[in-house]
Amino acid sequence: MGQVFSRWPSAAPPLAKDPRPGPEDLPAWMLAAPARPWPGKARDLTAAGLLVLAPAALAALGAAAWPGTAAIGLALLAAAAAALAGAMAARTLAALKASEERFASVFERAGISLWREDWSAAGAAVAALRCAGVSDIESHFADHPEELRAILAKVLIKDVNAFTLEETGAPDKSAYVGPLDRLLPPTDQTFVQWLVAFGRGERHFRSEAHIACPDGTEIDTLFTARLPENAAGFSDIVVASLDITEFKRAQARLAAAEVKLARTSRIMAFGAVSASIAHEVNTPLAAITANAQAALRWLKRPAPNVEEAVAALEDVASEAARARDVVARTRSFFGEAAMELVKVDLVRAAREANLFAEAEIRAKGATVHLTAEPGLPPITGDLVQIQQVFVNLLVNAAQAMAGCAGRRDITVGLQRRGEVVCVTVSDTGPGIEPAQRAQVFEPFHSTKPGGMGVGLAICRACIDSHGGDLWVEEAPGGGAAFRFTLPI
Ligand code: ADP
């Protein structure tokens, strides 16, 4: 299964590799025999016709060649053969009709929403790309979003079952029948995953999507389908759709409660840590003040006592060193000491972060595209900190574009540059003025109402503690492009 409760593809290997030697790892369906030129029913009718006509033609030929009794016998034989063939053809047609009725009945009576869709254009487009040597379908469409939209417009819903109409209250099938793009909002991230699954030759596809019903209400749905085994199958894919809106709402409520809880416990932890730092630093500070005052008194005497003043100043120096140690210890506690180092697959970390931030990203009308160089090596780092960096950058990008007209695209790109992996999170928002670029990383700098202004400062601290760099540039379209590096 290539796609389980995720908007981005899983790392599972494709299931339907072609066993024959042939073009490099093309899925089996692209290599399967071409589609039969005529649909099944017409073919069966023609075959039946041939069965009936052939004996008649034989009889006519026989009568011409051997007139008389032999011809009569041959004609009788031919008539019997024709009658038999006719009966067989009628039985075949009846069986075909019964099978079609059974399918229609199962389709209509199923207790789940079923859609019949024509993906021929999408299948042909993916096959053309794969045959032209494009293996990373997702990156290709991230670079050519207009191509993706053109393909989407050609995917057609041919039919929906009765359950679909009952569940959504649609008056009739015509509300659904037509191009699929009417139902997918511009923020959709799942369509391209169908194409990725086709290109990988997967046998099944499963994905959550957020769709707009014909009456305008938006719902979360889980699409699941068995993918075709040959090119002809793309003209009739049966997709099951399960409404998971309530489940997603409950999930979102839980996530919001968790975030609130985490925030409260962070504030409490901040309070406790500040109190303990204040307590630890206060003692040396009090000693410093007392010793400095004593030194002044010794020196201000009519006969200054330099020896006592020196002793007091020595105490000042050692108490100051103690205060410095307290600060250093605290920093190391929140820095490397608190890191849990593991091998981190950055592509996976980016995908997971996208899921964590999904609700906020969607609420701001933004779409995330991921492009990753194949075969990126893992880095050693703290997974939670790295995900935190991705989440902060994704959410900031979505928030920055919230008021923008036009497309709101966030592109996450990962490439290897020598001994580091370079990650870029760019958006199509207003960008950041060159004069402001250093300031945004300062703690408590925020231009958002209610913003704390610590997100980017935390990101920079996380990346610094991994031995990398984080900075911001202008994205090609004028938005902001946050880049960070992590050593491999
Ligand atoms: P906060 O999000 O609480 O404001 P951050 O430290 O994450 O704190 O961000 C600091 C500031 O940097 C933001 O208030 C915003 O002005 C600016 N900023 C961050 N990301 C972007 C972005 N993608 N585009 C434009 N401005 C941004």
Coordinates of C-alpha atoms and ligand atoms in Angstrom, one line a residue, residues 392-401 425-427 429-432 436 439-459 472 479-482, ligand 1:
N392 CA 8.1 26.6 12.3
L393 CA 9.2 27.4 8.8
L394 CA 6.1 25.8 7.1
V395 CA 3.7 27.6 9.5
N396 CA 5.5 30.9 9.1
A397 CA 5.4 30.5 5.3
A398 CA 1.7 29.7 5.4
Q399 CA 0.9 32.6 7.8
A400 CA 3.0 35.0 5.6
M401 CA 0.9 34.2 2.6
V425 CA 11.6 26.3 2.5
S426 CA 10.3 29.0 0.1
D427 CA 7.0 30.6 -0.3
G429 CA 4.4 35.5 0.1
P430 CA 5.6 39.1 0.6
G431 CA 9.1 38.1 1.4
I432 CA 11.4 39.9 3.9
Q436 CA 14.9 43.0 8.2
Q439 CA 16.3 41.0 12.8
V440 CA 13.7 38.2 12.2
F441 CA 16.1 35.7 14.0
E442 CA 16.3 38.0 17.1
P443 CA 14.3 36.6 20.0
F444 CA 11.0 38.4 20.6
H445 CA 10.9 40.1 17.2
S446 CA 7.5 39.6 15.7
T447 CA 5.2 41.4 13.3
K448 CA 2.2 39.2 14.0
P449 CA -0.5 40.2 16.4
G450 CA -0.1 37.8 19.3
G451 CA 3.2 36.5 17.9
M452 CA 5.9 35.5 20.4
G453 CA 8.8 36.1 18.0
V454 CA 10.8 33.1 19.3
G455 CA 10.1 30.6 16.5
L456 CA 13.0 31.6 14.2
A457 CA 15.4 32.2 17.2
I458 CA 14.7 28.6 18.3
C459 CA 15.2 27.3 14.7
V472 CA 16.9 33.8 4.7
G479 CA 8.7 35.5 -1.4
A480 CA 10.9 34.4 1.4
A481 CA 13.3 31.4 1.0
F482 CA 14.6 30.1 4.4
Ligands
ADP1 P1 6.4 34.7 15.2 O1 6.0 33.7 14.2 O2 5.9 34.4 16.6 O3 6.3 36.1 14.8 P2 9.1 34.0 14.4 O4 10.4 34.1 15.1 O5 8.8 32.6 13.8 O6 8.0 34.5 15.4 O7 9.1 35.0 13.1 C1 9.6 36.3 13.4 C2 9.1 37.2 12.2 O8 9.7 36.9 11.0 C3 7.6 37.1 11.9 O9 6.8 37.8 12.8 C4 7.6 37.7 10.5 O10 7.5 39.1 10.5 C5 8.9 37.2 9.9 N1 8.8 36.0 9.1 C6 9.0 34.8 9.4 N2 8.8 33.9 8.4 C7 8.4 34.7 7.3 C8 8.1 34.4 6.0 N3 8.1 33.2 5.5 N4 7.7 35.5 5.2 C9 7.7 36.7 5.7 N5 8.1 37.1 7.0 C10 8.4 36.1 7.8

